Every structure is written in C-alpha cells, then in structure tokens.
Amino acid sequence: MITNEVAVIGGGTMGNGIAHVFAQHGFKVTLVDVSEAQLEKALGLIGRNLDRQVNKGTLSEPEKMETLQRIATATSIEEGVKNAGLVVQAATENGDLKLKIFSELDTFTSRDCILASNTSSISITRIASATKKPEKVIGMHFMNPVPVMKLVEVIQGYHTASEVTSEIVSLSEKLGKIPCLVQDYPGFIANRILMPMLNEAIYSLYERVAGVKEIDDVMKLGMAHPMGPLQLADFIGLDVCHSILEVLYQGFHNPKYAPCPLLTNMVQARELGVKTGSGFYVYTPGEKTLTVSPRFALSGG
Ligand code: CAA
C-alpha cells in the first residue's frame, strides 16, 4: 500500500463495520455508496457503535471523534477511490454486479492499489478476471459485527501475488484482527463449514425434529455457540445464506449443499430475518427478548 488511504465500497452492514475498524486504527477512509441516504445511515450507525465502545471504556470520547473525522463519503466510485492504496469492496453478493464494480475499480485506481473483496463466497479468481491486475486482487472476509469479531479470512486467488497476501495479513493484524489464510475454493473455510450447519438446523425444523427454540438451545447450551443456528441465519440474512449455499452447491456439484426447501420458501416470501423484521424469530426495534415467529410456534418436536 502506498498510502494509508482506504476506500470501502458499500455502506451496508459489512461496509460500515469495515470503515469503522479502519478509521479507528488511524486510516483515512472514504465510504462509497450510490445512495446518499445509505451513507448517512451508515455514519449514524458507526457513531452509535463507537458509543458502545466509549460506554464500555475501550475507547475515549476524543478517540471516537477522531475516528469519525477520518471518515469521508462519496457517491461515485471514481471520486471515492482516486487516492486509495487499498479498496475493500463490500457492496453486493451478486456475482455479475461484483465483476462490474471490479472492472470500474480497475479503471479508476492507481496501478499499485490493492483491490480486496469482502465476498463471503464468490470466487476471488473470478472477480480478479474482471481486472487487468489480478495479482493485486485478494479476499478480505470480515465477520459481522465487524468491530467485535476477531477473524479476517484472507483469500488468496489463483493469481494473487504473495507480497499482496503478506501485506493484507499484516494489515489485518494492524486492525487488531487475526487473519487466517485460505485458498480460493467455494465458500472458503468459514462458510463451507458454517452454511451446511445452518442448513442442517433448517432441515431439522422442516422435518419437525424439534422447534426453533429447542434447536437453538441445543447448540447454545450444548456447544457454547453465542447464538443458535436459526438465530444466526436470521442475523446473517436468509437470502445471504441461500445464495452462499447455491455457490457451494454449484461450485462442488454436490447435493449435500443444496438449500433446504423451507429456506428457499422463506426467501421467496421475503421473510429474510432481522433485516425484514421476521424470519425464524420476529424482531421489534428496541425489543431484546427473542420471540419465535408464530409460523413456527407450534412446530416443536
Ligand atoms: N459494534 C461495536 N460493538 C458491538 C457491536 C457493533 N456493531 N455489536 C455488539 N457489540 C459489542 C457490545 O457492545 C457488547 O460489548 P460488551 O459485552 O463488552 O458490553 C458485545 O459486543 C456483545 O454485544 P451485546 O451485549 O449487544 O449482545 P451479545 O452478547 O448477544 O453479543 C454478538 C452479540 C457479538 C453478535 C454475539 O451474539 C455473537 O458473537 N454472535 C455470533 C456472531 C457471528 O457468528 N458472526 C459471524 C456471522 S457470519 C459472517 O459474518 C460472515 C458471512 O460470510 C456470512
């Protein structure tokens, strides 16, 4: 990286968390989104998440203000990435759109700029093929909530240069994260293991082996998971889970990864979890108690 300037593409959940963490660790960040309203929402959320850290005593009020001052916004890629030494793309999990964004990034960034994707499952090698510098393209997969989760899955594409990988590994450490290096195969490691588990939990509900609360309690109380798999699927977004399972299914040509029909139905019914207010649970703003969706209230084993 030739500068300490970073551009983050996408002001959604992952994009705002990534911008937050870079800015907190001294980087100048430009957060890019086509929607001005989304950028405002993202800045508001970053402010509130920094407040949590101030309240906890892990960040001082002046540090919070400095962090916020290090974040600028832009509504065009051309404007947002012009001085960046690193771009982290966190905009969309749609493969074709991602390729289009990377081809634009290729046009508007300097030759030395590293292009990272926060993709949860789309091939880095495929994304890199949309650019003229595939050796500079790498995966930097953060976990949600980004300010809290320690892991960065660093994904080496077919052409990624080893110096680029080393740079991203040490950069992740500078962000207070623990990088884990993986090769570019469907789902990498995190989602290759996580998604079949979530899908199996959904199958257990679909086949009425147990109810929502029981399935989640087994994994929370028996395996010390912070969230049960159905709550976690709601938290990630059922559409996101579905599309990652499709990538695994099509990438390995193995039916064990096929999304459960109940998951497909819920996605088609736009019951996507926390973001739509309803999934396996129902979500009311400000309400901390988890309530099983009435649709599944009587489905217990
Ligand atoms: N920013 C800053 N701090 C945050 C935060 C945020 N966005 N969200 C939560 N926190 C902090 C809180 O301040 C709190 O701090 P203290 O405990 O020190 O006070 C702590 O994190 C825990 O938060 P809460 O008390 O609100 O709630 P919780 O104890 O239930 O924890 C959780 C919430 C951290 C999300 C926890 O439930 C958890 O770890 N869940 C599993 C998350 C997970 O698996 N993430 C990976 C998803 S997969 C993915 O991201 C990638 C993919 O490709 C699909």
PDB file of C-alpha atoms in Angstrom, residues 13-142:
ATOM      1  CA  THR A  13     -23.847  -3.695   7.470  1.00  0.00           C
ATOM      2  CA  MET A  14     -20.429  -5.001   6.449  1.00  0.00           C
ATOM      3  CA  GLY A  15     -19.246  -1.807   4.721  1.00  0.00           C
ATOM      4  CA  ASN A  16     -19.967   0.430   7.709  1.00  0.00           C
ATOM      5  CA  GLY A  17     -18.301  -2.025  10.094  1.00  0.00           C
ATOM      6  CA  ILE A  18     -15.192  -2.236   7.888  1.00  0.00           C
ATOM      7  CA  ALA A  19     -14.999   1.575   7.576  1.00  0.00           C
ATOM      8  CA  HIS A  20     -15.405   1.837  11.369  1.00  0.00           C
ATOM      9  CA  VAL A  21     -12.490  -0.528  12.086  1.00  0.00           C
ATOM     10  CA  PHE A  22     -10.079   1.053   9.560  1.00  0.00           C
ATOM     11  CA  ALA A  23     -10.842   4.584  10.796  1.00  0.00           C
ATOM     12  CA  GLN A  24     -10.484   3.516  14.439  1.00  0.00           C
ATOM     13  CA  HIS A  25      -6.991   2.242  13.615  1.00  0.00           C
ATOM     14  CA  GLY A  26      -5.794   5.501  12.052  1.00  0.00           C
ATOM     15  CA  PHE A  27      -6.615   5.035   8.348  1.00  0.00           C
ATOM     16  CA  LYS A  28      -8.271   7.754   6.276  1.00  0.00           C
ATOM     17  CA  VAL A  29     -11.406   6.131   4.907  1.00  0.00           C
ATOM     18  CA  THR A  30     -13.757   7.083   2.095  1.00  0.00           C
ATOM     19  CA  LEU A  31     -17.029   5.213   2.325  1.00  0.00           C
ATOM     20  CA  VAL A  32     -18.638   4.930  -1.117  1.00  0.00           C
ATOM     21  CA  ASP A  33     -22.287   4.199  -1.812  1.00  0.00           C
ATOM     22  CA  VAL A  34     -24.587   5.230  -4.651  1.00  0.00           C
ATOM     23  CA  SER A  35     -27.192   6.265  -2.097  1.00  0.00           C
ATOM     24  CA  GLU A  36     -26.668   9.432  -0.037  1.00  0.00           C
ATOM     25  CA  ALA A  37     -29.332   8.193   2.418  1.00  0.00           C
ATOM     26  CA  GLN A  38     -27.424   4.919   2.924  1.00  0.00           C
ATOM     27  CA  LEU A  39     -24.218   6.872   3.634  1.00  0.00           C
ATOM     28  CA  GLU A  40     -26.000   8.993   6.259  1.00  0.00           C
ATOM     29  CA  LYS A  41     -27.454   5.870   7.852  1.00  0.00           C
ATOM     30  CA  ALA A  42     -24.014   4.236   7.874  1.00  0.00           C
ATOM     31  CA  LEU A  43     -22.374   7.243   9.578  1.00  0.00           C
ATOM     32  CA  GLY A  44     -25.139   7.270  12.206  1.00  0.00           C
ATOM     33  CA  LEU A  45     -24.594   3.574  12.904  1.00  0.00           C
ATOM     34  CA  ILE A  46     -20.820   3.943  13.135  1.00  0.00           C
ATOM     35  CA  GLY A  47     -21.371   6.767  15.675  1.00  0.00           C
ATOM     36  CA  ARG A  48     -23.683   4.576  17.763  1.00  0.00           C
ATOM     37  CA  ASN A  49     -21.333   1.579  17.627  1.00  0.00           C
ATOM     38  CA  LEU A  50     -18.414   3.813  18.677  1.00  0.00           C
ATOM     39  CA  ASP A  51     -20.600   4.977  21.590  1.00  0.00           C
ATOM     40  CA  ARG A  52     -20.888   1.338  22.733  1.00  0.00           C
ATOM     41  CA  GLN A  53     -17.090   1.199  22.871  1.00  0.00           C
ATOM     42  CA  VAL A  54     -16.911   4.517  24.755  1.00  0.00           C
ATOM     43  CA  ASN A  55     -19.520   3.284  27.270  1.00  0.00           C
ATOM     44  CA  LYS A  56     -17.502   0.092  27.734  1.00  0.00           C
ATOM     45  CA  GLY A  57     -14.331   2.150  28.349  1.00  0.00           C
ATOM     46  CA  THR A  58     -12.409   0.607  25.422  1.00  0.00           C
ATOM     47  CA  LEU A  59     -12.366   3.921  23.507  1.00  0.00           C
ATOM     48  CA  SER A  60     -12.195   7.528  24.745  1.00  0.00           C
ATOM     49  CA  GLU A  61     -14.581  10.280  23.588  1.00  0.00           C
ATOM     50  CA  PRO A  62     -11.726  12.154  21.749  1.00  0.00           C
ATOM     51  CA  GLU A  63     -10.716   8.879  20.017  1.00  0.00           C
ATOM     52  CA  LYS A  64     -14.322   8.441  18.917  1.00  0.00           C
ATOM     53  CA  MET A  65     -14.384  11.963  17.443  1.00  0.00           C
ATOM     54  CA  GLU A  66     -11.036  11.422  15.668  1.00  0.00           C
ATOM     55  CA  THR A  67     -12.335   8.143  14.230  1.00  0.00           C
ATOM     56  CA  LEU A  68     -15.430   9.869  12.828  1.00  0.00           C
ATOM     57  CA  GLN A  69     -13.315  12.713  11.402  1.00  0.00           C
ATOM     58  CA  ARG A  70     -11.229  10.202   9.461  1.00  0.00           C
ATOM     59  CA  ILE A  71     -14.314   9.032   7.505  1.00  0.00           C
ATOM     60  CA  ALA A  72     -15.328  10.865   4.327  1.00  0.00           C
ATOM     61  CA  THR A  73     -18.106   9.789   1.966  1.00  0.00           C
ATOM     62  CA  ALA A  74     -18.584   9.708  -1.806  1.00  0.00           C
ATOM     63  CA  THR A  75     -21.404   8.658  -4.107  1.00  0.00           C
ATOM     64  CA  SER A  76     -19.225   7.744  -7.096  1.00  0.00           C
ATOM     65  CA  ILE A  77     -16.503   5.131  -7.348  1.00  0.00           C
ATOM     66  CA  GLU A  78     -14.341   7.404  -9.493  1.00  0.00           C
ATOM     67  CA  GLU A  79     -14.370  10.127  -6.833  1.00  0.00           C
ATOM     68  CA  GLY A  80     -14.099   7.777  -3.839  1.00  0.00           C
ATOM     69  CA  VAL A  81     -11.123   5.638  -4.869  1.00  0.00           C
ATOM     70  CA  LYS A  82      -8.806   8.131  -6.544  1.00  0.00           C
ATOM     71  CA  ASN A  83      -6.284   8.367  -3.657  1.00  0.00           C
ATOM     72  CA  ALA A  84      -6.779   4.890  -2.215  1.00  0.00           C
ATOM     73  CA  GLY A  85      -3.912   2.451  -1.608  1.00  0.00           C
ATOM     74  CA  LEU A  86      -6.475  -0.223  -0.801  1.00  0.00           C
ATOM     75  CA  VAL A  87     -10.111  -0.645  -1.791  1.00  0.00           C
ATOM     76  CA  VAL A  88     -12.333  -3.048   0.139  1.00  0.00           C
ATOM     77  CA  GLN A  89     -15.440  -3.945  -1.817  1.00  0.00           C
ATOM     78  CA  ALA A  90     -18.375  -4.833   0.426  1.00  0.00           C
ATOM     79  CA  ALA A  91     -21.307  -3.843  -1.742  1.00  0.00           C
ATOM     80  CA  THR A  92     -23.224  -6.805  -3.036  1.00  0.00           C
ATOM     81  CA  GLU A  93     -23.107 -10.587  -3.272  1.00  0.00           C
ATOM     82  CA  ASN A  94     -24.416 -10.554  -6.841  1.00  0.00           C
ATOM     83  CA  GLY A  95     -21.611 -12.078  -8.959  1.00  0.00           C
ATOM     84  CA  ASP A  96     -22.172 -10.086 -12.169  1.00  0.00           C
ATOM     85  CA  LEU A  97     -22.523  -6.790 -10.317  1.00  0.00           C
ATOM     86  CA  LYS A  98     -19.346  -7.517  -8.363  1.00  0.00           C
ATOM     87  CA  LEU A  99     -17.477  -8.093 -11.608  1.00  0.00           C
ATOM     88  CA  LYS A 100     -18.774  -4.787 -12.975  1.00  0.00           C
ATOM     89  CA  ILE A 101     -17.644  -2.935  -9.827  1.00  0.00           C
ATOM     90  CA  PHE A 102     -14.175  -4.521 -10.021  1.00  0.00           C
ATOM     91  CA  SER A 103     -13.808  -3.540 -13.645  1.00  0.00           C
ATOM     92  CA  GLU A 104     -14.631   0.071 -12.623  1.00  0.00           C
ATOM     93  CA  LEU A 105     -12.197  -0.133  -9.706  1.00  0.00           C
ATOM     94  CA  ASP A 106      -9.543  -1.309 -12.160  1.00  0.00           C
ATOM     95  CA  THR A 107     -10.151   1.788 -14.288  1.00  0.00           C
ATOM     96  CA  PHE A 108     -10.167   4.371 -11.518  1.00  0.00           C
ATOM     97  CA  THR A 109      -7.452   3.155  -9.101  1.00  0.00           C
ATOM     98  CA  SER A 110      -3.693   3.527  -9.379  1.00  0.00           C
ATOM     99  CA  ARG A 111      -1.643   0.532 -10.621  1.00  0.00           C
ATOM    100  CA  ASP A 112      -0.343  -0.205  -7.111  1.00  0.00           C
ATOM    101  CA  CYS A 113      -3.706  -0.070  -5.386  1.00  0.00           C
ATOM    102  CA  ILE A 114      -4.755  -3.414  -3.842  1.00  0.00           C
ATOM    103  CA  LEU A 115      -8.330  -4.469  -4.596  1.00  0.00           C
ATOM    104  CA  ALA A 116      -9.871  -6.571  -1.822  1.00  0.00           C
ATOM    105  CA  SER A 117     -13.298  -8.149  -1.794  1.00  0.00           C
ATOM    106  CA  ASN A 118     -15.274  -8.883   1.342  1.00  0.00           C
ATOM    107  CA  THR A 119     -17.185 -11.543  -0.568  1.00  0.00           C
ATOM    108  CA  SER A 120     -18.498 -14.359   1.605  1.00  0.00           C
ATOM    109  CA  SER A 121     -18.282 -16.966  -1.152  1.00  0.00           C
ATOM    110  CA  ILE A 122     -17.835 -15.628  -4.701  1.00  0.00           C
ATOM    111  CA  SER A 123     -14.552 -16.773  -6.275  1.00  0.00           C
ATOM    112  CA  ILE A 124     -11.692 -14.252  -5.924  1.00  0.00           C
ATOM    113  CA  THR A 125     -10.155 -15.677  -9.103  1.00  0.00           C
ATOM    114  CA  ARG A 126     -13.390 -14.915 -10.983  1.00  0.00           C
ATOM    115  CA  ILE A 127     -13.584 -11.395  -9.525  1.00  0.00           C
ATOM    116  CA  ALA A 128      -9.912 -10.798 -10.417  1.00  0.00           C
ATOM    117  CA  SER A 129     -10.614 -11.788 -14.025  1.00  0.00           C
ATOM    118  CA  ALA A 130     -12.629  -8.563 -14.406  1.00  0.00           C
ATOM    119  CA  THR A 131      -9.427  -6.529 -13.853  1.00  0.00           C
ATOM    120  CA  LYS A 132      -6.102  -6.100 -15.641  1.00  0.00           C
ATOM    121  CA  LYS A 133      -4.177  -6.617 -12.390  1.00  0.00           C
ATOM    122  CA  PRO A 134      -5.346  -9.972 -10.956  1.00  0.00           C
ATOM    123  CA  GLU A 135      -2.138 -10.178  -8.902  1.00  0.00           C
ATOM    124  CA  LYS A 136      -3.450  -7.225  -6.848  1.00  0.00           C
ATOM    125  CA  VAL A 137      -6.858  -8.789  -6.126  1.00  0.00           C
ATOM    126  CA  ILE A 138      -7.455 -10.634  -2.846  1.00  0.00           C
ATOM    127  CA  GLY A 139     -10.251 -11.656  -0.472  1.00  0.00           C
ATOM    128  CA  MET A 140     -10.565  -9.933   2.888  1.00  0.00           C
ATOM    129  CA  HIS A 141     -13.583 -11.568   4.506  1.00  0.00           C
ATOM    130  CA  PHE A 142     -14.641  -9.808   7.718  1.00  0.00           C
TER     131      PHE A 142
END
